[in-house]
Every structure is written in structure tokens, then in C-alpha cells.
PDB file of C-alpha atoms and ligand atoms in Angstrom:
ATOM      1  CA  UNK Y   1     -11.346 -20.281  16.109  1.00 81.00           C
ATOM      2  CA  UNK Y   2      -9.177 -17.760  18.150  1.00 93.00           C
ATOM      3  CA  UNK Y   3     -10.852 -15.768  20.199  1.00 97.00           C
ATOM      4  CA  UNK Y   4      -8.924 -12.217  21.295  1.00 98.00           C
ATOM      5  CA  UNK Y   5      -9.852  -9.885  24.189  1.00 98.00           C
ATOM      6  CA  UNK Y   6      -9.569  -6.150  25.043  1.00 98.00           C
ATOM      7  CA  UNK Y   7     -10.748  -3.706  27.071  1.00 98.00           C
ATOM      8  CA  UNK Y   8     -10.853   0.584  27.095  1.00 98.00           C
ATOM      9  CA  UNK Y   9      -7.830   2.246  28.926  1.00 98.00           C
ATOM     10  CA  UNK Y  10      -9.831   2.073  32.566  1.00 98.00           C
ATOM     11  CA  UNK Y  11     -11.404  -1.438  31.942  1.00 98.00           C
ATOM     12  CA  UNK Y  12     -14.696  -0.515  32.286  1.00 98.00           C
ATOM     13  CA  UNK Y  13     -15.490  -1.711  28.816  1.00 98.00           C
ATOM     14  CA  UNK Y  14     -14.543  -4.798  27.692  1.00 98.00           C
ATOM     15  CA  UNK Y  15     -15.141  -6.675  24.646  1.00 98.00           C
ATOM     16  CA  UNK Y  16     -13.966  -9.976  22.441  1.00 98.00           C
ATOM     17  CA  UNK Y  17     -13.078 -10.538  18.814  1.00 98.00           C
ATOM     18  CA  UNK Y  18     -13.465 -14.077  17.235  1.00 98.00           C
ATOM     19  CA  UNK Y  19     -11.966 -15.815  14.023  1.00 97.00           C
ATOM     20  CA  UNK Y  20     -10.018 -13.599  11.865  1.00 96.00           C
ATOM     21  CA  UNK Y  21     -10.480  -9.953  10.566  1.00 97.00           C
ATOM     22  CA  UNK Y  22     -11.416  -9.267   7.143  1.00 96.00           C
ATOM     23  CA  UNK Y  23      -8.481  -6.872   6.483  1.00 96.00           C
ATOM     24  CA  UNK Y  24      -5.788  -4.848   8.435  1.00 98.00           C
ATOM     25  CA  UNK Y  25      -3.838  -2.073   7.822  1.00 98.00           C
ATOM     26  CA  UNK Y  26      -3.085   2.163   8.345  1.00 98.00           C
ATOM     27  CA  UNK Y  27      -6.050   4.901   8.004  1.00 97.00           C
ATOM     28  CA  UNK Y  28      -4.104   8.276   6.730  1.00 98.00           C
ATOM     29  CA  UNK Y  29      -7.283  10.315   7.003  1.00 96.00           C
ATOM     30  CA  UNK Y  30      -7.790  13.049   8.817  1.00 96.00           C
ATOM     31  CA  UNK Y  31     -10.947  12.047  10.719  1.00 94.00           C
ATOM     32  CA  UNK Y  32      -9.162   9.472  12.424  1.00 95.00           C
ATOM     33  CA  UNK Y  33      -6.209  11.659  12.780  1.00 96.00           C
ATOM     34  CA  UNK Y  34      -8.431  14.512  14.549  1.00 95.00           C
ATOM     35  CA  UNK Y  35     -10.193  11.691  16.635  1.00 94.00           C
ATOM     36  CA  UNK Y  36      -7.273  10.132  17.675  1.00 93.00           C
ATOM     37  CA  UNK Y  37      -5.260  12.768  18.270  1.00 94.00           C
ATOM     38  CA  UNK Y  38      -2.696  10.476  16.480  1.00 95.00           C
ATOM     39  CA  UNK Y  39      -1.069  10.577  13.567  1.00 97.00           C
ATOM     40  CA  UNK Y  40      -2.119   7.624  11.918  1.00 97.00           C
ATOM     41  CA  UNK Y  41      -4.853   4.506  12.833  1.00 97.00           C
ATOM     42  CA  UNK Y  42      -3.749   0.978  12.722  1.00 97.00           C
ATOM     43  CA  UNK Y  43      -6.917  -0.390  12.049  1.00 97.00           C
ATOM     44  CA  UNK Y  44      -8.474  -3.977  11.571  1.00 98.00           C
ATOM     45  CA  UNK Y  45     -11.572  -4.529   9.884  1.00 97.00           C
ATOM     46  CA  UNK Y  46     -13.829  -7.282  11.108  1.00 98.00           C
ATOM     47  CA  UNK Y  47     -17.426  -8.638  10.611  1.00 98.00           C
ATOM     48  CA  UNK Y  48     -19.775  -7.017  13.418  1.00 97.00           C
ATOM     49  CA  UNK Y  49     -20.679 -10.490  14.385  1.00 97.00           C
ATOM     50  CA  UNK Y  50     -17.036 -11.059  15.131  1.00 98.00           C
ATOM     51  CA  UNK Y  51     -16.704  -8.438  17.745  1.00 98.00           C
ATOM     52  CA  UNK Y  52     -19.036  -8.986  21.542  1.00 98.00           C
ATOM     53  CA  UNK Y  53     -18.884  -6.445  24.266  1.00 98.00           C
ATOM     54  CA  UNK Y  54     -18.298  -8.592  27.433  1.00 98.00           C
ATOM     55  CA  UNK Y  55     -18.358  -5.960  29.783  1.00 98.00           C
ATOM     56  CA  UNK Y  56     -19.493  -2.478  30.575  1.00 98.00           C
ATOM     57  CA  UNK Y  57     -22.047  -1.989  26.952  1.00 98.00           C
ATOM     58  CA  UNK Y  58     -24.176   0.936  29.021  1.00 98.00           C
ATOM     59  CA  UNK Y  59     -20.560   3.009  29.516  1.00 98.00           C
ATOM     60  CA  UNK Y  60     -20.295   3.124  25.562  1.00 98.00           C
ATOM     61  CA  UNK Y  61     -20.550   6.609  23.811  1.00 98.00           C
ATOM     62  CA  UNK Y  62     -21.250   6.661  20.248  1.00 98.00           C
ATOM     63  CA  UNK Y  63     -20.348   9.898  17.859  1.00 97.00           C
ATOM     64  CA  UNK Y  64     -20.993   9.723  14.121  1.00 96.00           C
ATOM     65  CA  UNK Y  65     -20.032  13.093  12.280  1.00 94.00           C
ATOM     66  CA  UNK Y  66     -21.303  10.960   8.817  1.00 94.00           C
ATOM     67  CA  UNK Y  67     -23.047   8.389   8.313  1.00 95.00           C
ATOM     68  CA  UNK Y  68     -19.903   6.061   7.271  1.00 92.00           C
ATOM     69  CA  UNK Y  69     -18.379   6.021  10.945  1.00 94.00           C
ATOM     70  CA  UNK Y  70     -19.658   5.628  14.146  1.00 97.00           C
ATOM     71  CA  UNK Y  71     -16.917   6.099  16.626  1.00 97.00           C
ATOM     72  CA  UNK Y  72     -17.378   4.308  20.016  1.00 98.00           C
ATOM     73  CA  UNK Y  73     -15.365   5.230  23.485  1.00 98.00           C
ATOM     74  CA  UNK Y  74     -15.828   4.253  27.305  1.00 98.00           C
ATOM     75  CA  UNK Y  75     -17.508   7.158  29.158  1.00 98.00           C
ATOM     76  CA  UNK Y  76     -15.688   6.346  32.102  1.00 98.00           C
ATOM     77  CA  UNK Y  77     -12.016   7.226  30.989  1.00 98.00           C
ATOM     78  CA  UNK Y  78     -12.642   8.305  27.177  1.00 97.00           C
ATOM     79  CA  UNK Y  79     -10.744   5.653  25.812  1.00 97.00           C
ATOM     80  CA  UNK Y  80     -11.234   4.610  21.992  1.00 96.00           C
ATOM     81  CA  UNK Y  81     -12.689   1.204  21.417  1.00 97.00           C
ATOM     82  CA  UNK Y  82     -14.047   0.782  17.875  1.00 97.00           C
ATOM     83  CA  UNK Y  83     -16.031   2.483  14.809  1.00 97.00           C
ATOM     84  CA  UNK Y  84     -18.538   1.304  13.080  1.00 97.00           C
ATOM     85  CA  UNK Y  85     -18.705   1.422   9.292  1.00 95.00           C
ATOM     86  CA  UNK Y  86     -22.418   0.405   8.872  1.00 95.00           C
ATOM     87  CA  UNK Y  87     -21.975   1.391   5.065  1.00 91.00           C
ATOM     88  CA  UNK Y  88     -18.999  -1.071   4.607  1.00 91.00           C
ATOM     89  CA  UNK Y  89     -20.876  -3.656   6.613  1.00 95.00           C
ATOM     90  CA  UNK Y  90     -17.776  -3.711   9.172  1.00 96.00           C
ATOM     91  CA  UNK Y  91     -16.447  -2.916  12.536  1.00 98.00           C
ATOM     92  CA  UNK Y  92     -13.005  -1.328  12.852  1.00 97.00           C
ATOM     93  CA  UNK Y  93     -11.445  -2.038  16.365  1.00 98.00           C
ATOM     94  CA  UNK Y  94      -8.069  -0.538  16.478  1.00 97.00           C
ATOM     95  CA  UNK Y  95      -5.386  -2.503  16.435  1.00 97.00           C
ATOM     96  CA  UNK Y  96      -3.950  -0.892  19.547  1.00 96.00           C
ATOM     97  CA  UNK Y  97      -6.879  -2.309  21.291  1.00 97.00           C
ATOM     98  CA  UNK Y  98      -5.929  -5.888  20.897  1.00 97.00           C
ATOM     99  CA  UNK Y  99      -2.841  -6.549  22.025  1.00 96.00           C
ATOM    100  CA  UNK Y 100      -2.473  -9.859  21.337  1.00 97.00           C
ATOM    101  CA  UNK Y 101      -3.620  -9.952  17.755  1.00 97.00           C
ATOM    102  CA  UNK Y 102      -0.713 -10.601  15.620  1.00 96.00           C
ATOM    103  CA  UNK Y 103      -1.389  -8.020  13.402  1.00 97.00           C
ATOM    104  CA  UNK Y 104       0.084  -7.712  10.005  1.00 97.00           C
ATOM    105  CA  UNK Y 105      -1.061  -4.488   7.946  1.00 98.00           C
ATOM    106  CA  UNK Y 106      -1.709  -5.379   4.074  1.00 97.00           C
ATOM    107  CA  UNK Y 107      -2.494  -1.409   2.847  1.00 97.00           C
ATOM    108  CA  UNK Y 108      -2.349   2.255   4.022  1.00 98.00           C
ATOM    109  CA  UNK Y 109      -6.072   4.353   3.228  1.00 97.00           C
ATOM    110  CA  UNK Y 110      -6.776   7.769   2.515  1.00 97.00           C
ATOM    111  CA  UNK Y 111      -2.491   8.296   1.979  1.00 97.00           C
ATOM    112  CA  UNK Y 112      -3.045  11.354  -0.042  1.00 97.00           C
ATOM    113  CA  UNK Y 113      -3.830  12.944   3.548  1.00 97.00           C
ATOM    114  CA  UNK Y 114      -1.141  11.610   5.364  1.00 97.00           C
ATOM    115  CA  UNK Y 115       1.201  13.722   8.009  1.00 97.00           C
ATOM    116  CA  UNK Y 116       3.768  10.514   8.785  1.00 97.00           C
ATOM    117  CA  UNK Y 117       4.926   8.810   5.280  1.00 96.00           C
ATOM    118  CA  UNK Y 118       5.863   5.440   6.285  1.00 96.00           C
ATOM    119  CA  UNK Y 119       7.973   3.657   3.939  1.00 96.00           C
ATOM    120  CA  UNK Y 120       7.393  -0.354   4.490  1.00 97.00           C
ATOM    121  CA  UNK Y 121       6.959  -1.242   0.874  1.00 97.00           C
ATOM    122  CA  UNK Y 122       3.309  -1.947   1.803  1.00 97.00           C
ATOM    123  CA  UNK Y 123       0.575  -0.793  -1.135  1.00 97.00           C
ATOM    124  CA  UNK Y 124      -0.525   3.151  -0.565  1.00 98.00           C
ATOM    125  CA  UNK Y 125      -3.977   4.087  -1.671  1.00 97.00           C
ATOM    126  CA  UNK Y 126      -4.690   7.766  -2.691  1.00 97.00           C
ATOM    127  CA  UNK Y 127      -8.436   7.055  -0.797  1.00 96.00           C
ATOM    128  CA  UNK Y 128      -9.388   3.821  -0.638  1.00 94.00           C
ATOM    129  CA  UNK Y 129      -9.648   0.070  -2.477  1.00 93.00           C
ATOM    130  CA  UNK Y 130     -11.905   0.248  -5.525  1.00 93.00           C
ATOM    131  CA  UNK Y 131     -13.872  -3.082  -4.081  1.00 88.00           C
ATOM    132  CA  UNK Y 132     -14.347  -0.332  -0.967  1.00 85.00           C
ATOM    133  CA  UNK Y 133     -16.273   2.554  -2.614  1.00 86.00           C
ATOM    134  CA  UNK Y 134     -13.178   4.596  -3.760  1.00 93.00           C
ATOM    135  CA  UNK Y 135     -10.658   5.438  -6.656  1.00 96.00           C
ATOM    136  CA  UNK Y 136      -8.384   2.508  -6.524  1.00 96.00           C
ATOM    137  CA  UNK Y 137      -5.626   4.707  -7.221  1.00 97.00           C
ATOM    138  CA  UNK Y 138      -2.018   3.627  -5.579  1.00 96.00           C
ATOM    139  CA  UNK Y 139       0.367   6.482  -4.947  1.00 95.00           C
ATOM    140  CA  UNK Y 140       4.225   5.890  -4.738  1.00 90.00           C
ATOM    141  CA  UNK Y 141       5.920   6.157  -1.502  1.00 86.00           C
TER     142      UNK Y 141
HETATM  143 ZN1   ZN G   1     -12.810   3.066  30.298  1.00 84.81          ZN
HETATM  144 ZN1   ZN G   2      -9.466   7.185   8.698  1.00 84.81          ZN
END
């Protein structure tokens, strides 16, 4: 099993991922828009026990506005490391954070509030995945 590392933009923080994540892809939504201050998330999805914080766990802030994400930076320099989806049973750390996963994107979530329409031929879902809590409904490019 691979094992991947990363760290938060000052290196205070840093943290492994092992194996393989469950699912990877583009969050449209505007929570993650807002909190990123981007305007899309490349995220991938993996099992909590996947992901181990190496380095720095005390210098973690956690925010949850709902109870479906818990959004974790380093106090230090305020750099994003992960959310937690305790309701999904899974651990988003952003793709951007791992620099050497090869990541390949399968889906785009929550398009129907997108601000960047990306047109890669991958599958866009109006919210999200039906085996995921939500419609199941694809839009068109
Ligand atoms: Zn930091
Ligand atoms: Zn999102």
C-alpha cells in the first residue's frame, strides 16, 4: 500500500494518507467555494482511517457551519487541510494538498451551483450521487 504525505502551507501540520481514496473528483458548491475562496474544490474522498496527522495535531482548527462538514486548517498560517464528512463516514483532503497523488477526478458535485463550467466530458451531478444522500440527477455540460 502507497502511502502519500502532505503538510499545511507553513508545515506546521503535517499528515499521511494510505491505500487508495474511495472517490475523487470537483465540489461546485458554494460552501467550499466561500471557504476556499476558490472557485471550485478538487476533492478526494478517503476512509478516516486512511488519513494520520504526523505532525502538529494541537495547531488544527476545526469549523463546522452543519453538521455534514467539519472543515480543518493549521492555526499557524490558515492553510486548508481537510473536512470531515462524519455523515458520509469520510474524510475529504483536498487534492491540492497531496501533491503527489495521481489524481484522476471521476464526477463534478453540487454543478447546479457552479461559477467555472468545465467541460472534460466527466459526469456532472445537479447535487450529488444518489448512493450519497442526493438526487442522482446528471446535468449536461
Ligand atoms: Zn501551517
Ligand atoms: Zn462543496
Amino acid at each position: 500500500m502507497s502511502t502519500l504525505t502532505g503538510c499545511c502551507f507553513c508545515g506546521e501540520v503535517e499528515f499521511e494518507v494510505t491505500g487508495q481514496p474511495v472517490a475523487m473528483g470537483y465540489c461546485h458548491c458554494e460552501s467550499c467555494r466561500h471557504w476556499s475562496a476558490g472557485p471550485v474544490n478538487a476533492f478526494t474522498l478517503w476512509q478516516p482511517q486512511a488519513l494520520r496527522v504526523t505532525r502538529g495535531t494541537d495547531s488544527i482548527g476545526t469549523y463546522n457551519k452543519t453538521p455534514i462538514s467539519f472543515r480543518k486548517w493549521c492555526k499557524k498560517c490558515g492553510g486548508h487541510l481537510f473536512t470531515s464528512h462524519p455523515t458520509m463516514g469520510l474524510v475529504d483532503v483536498y487534492a491540492a494538498m497531496i501533491p503527489e497523488l495521481e489524481f484522476a477526478p471521476g464526477i463534478h458535485v453540487n454543478y447546479q451551483e457552479t461559477v467555472l463550467w468545465i467541460h472534460d466530458g466527466l459526469p456532472k451531478m445537479q447535487d450529488m450521487p444518489a448512493e450519497m444522500g442526493g438526487s442522482g440527477v446528471a446535468l449536461a455540460e
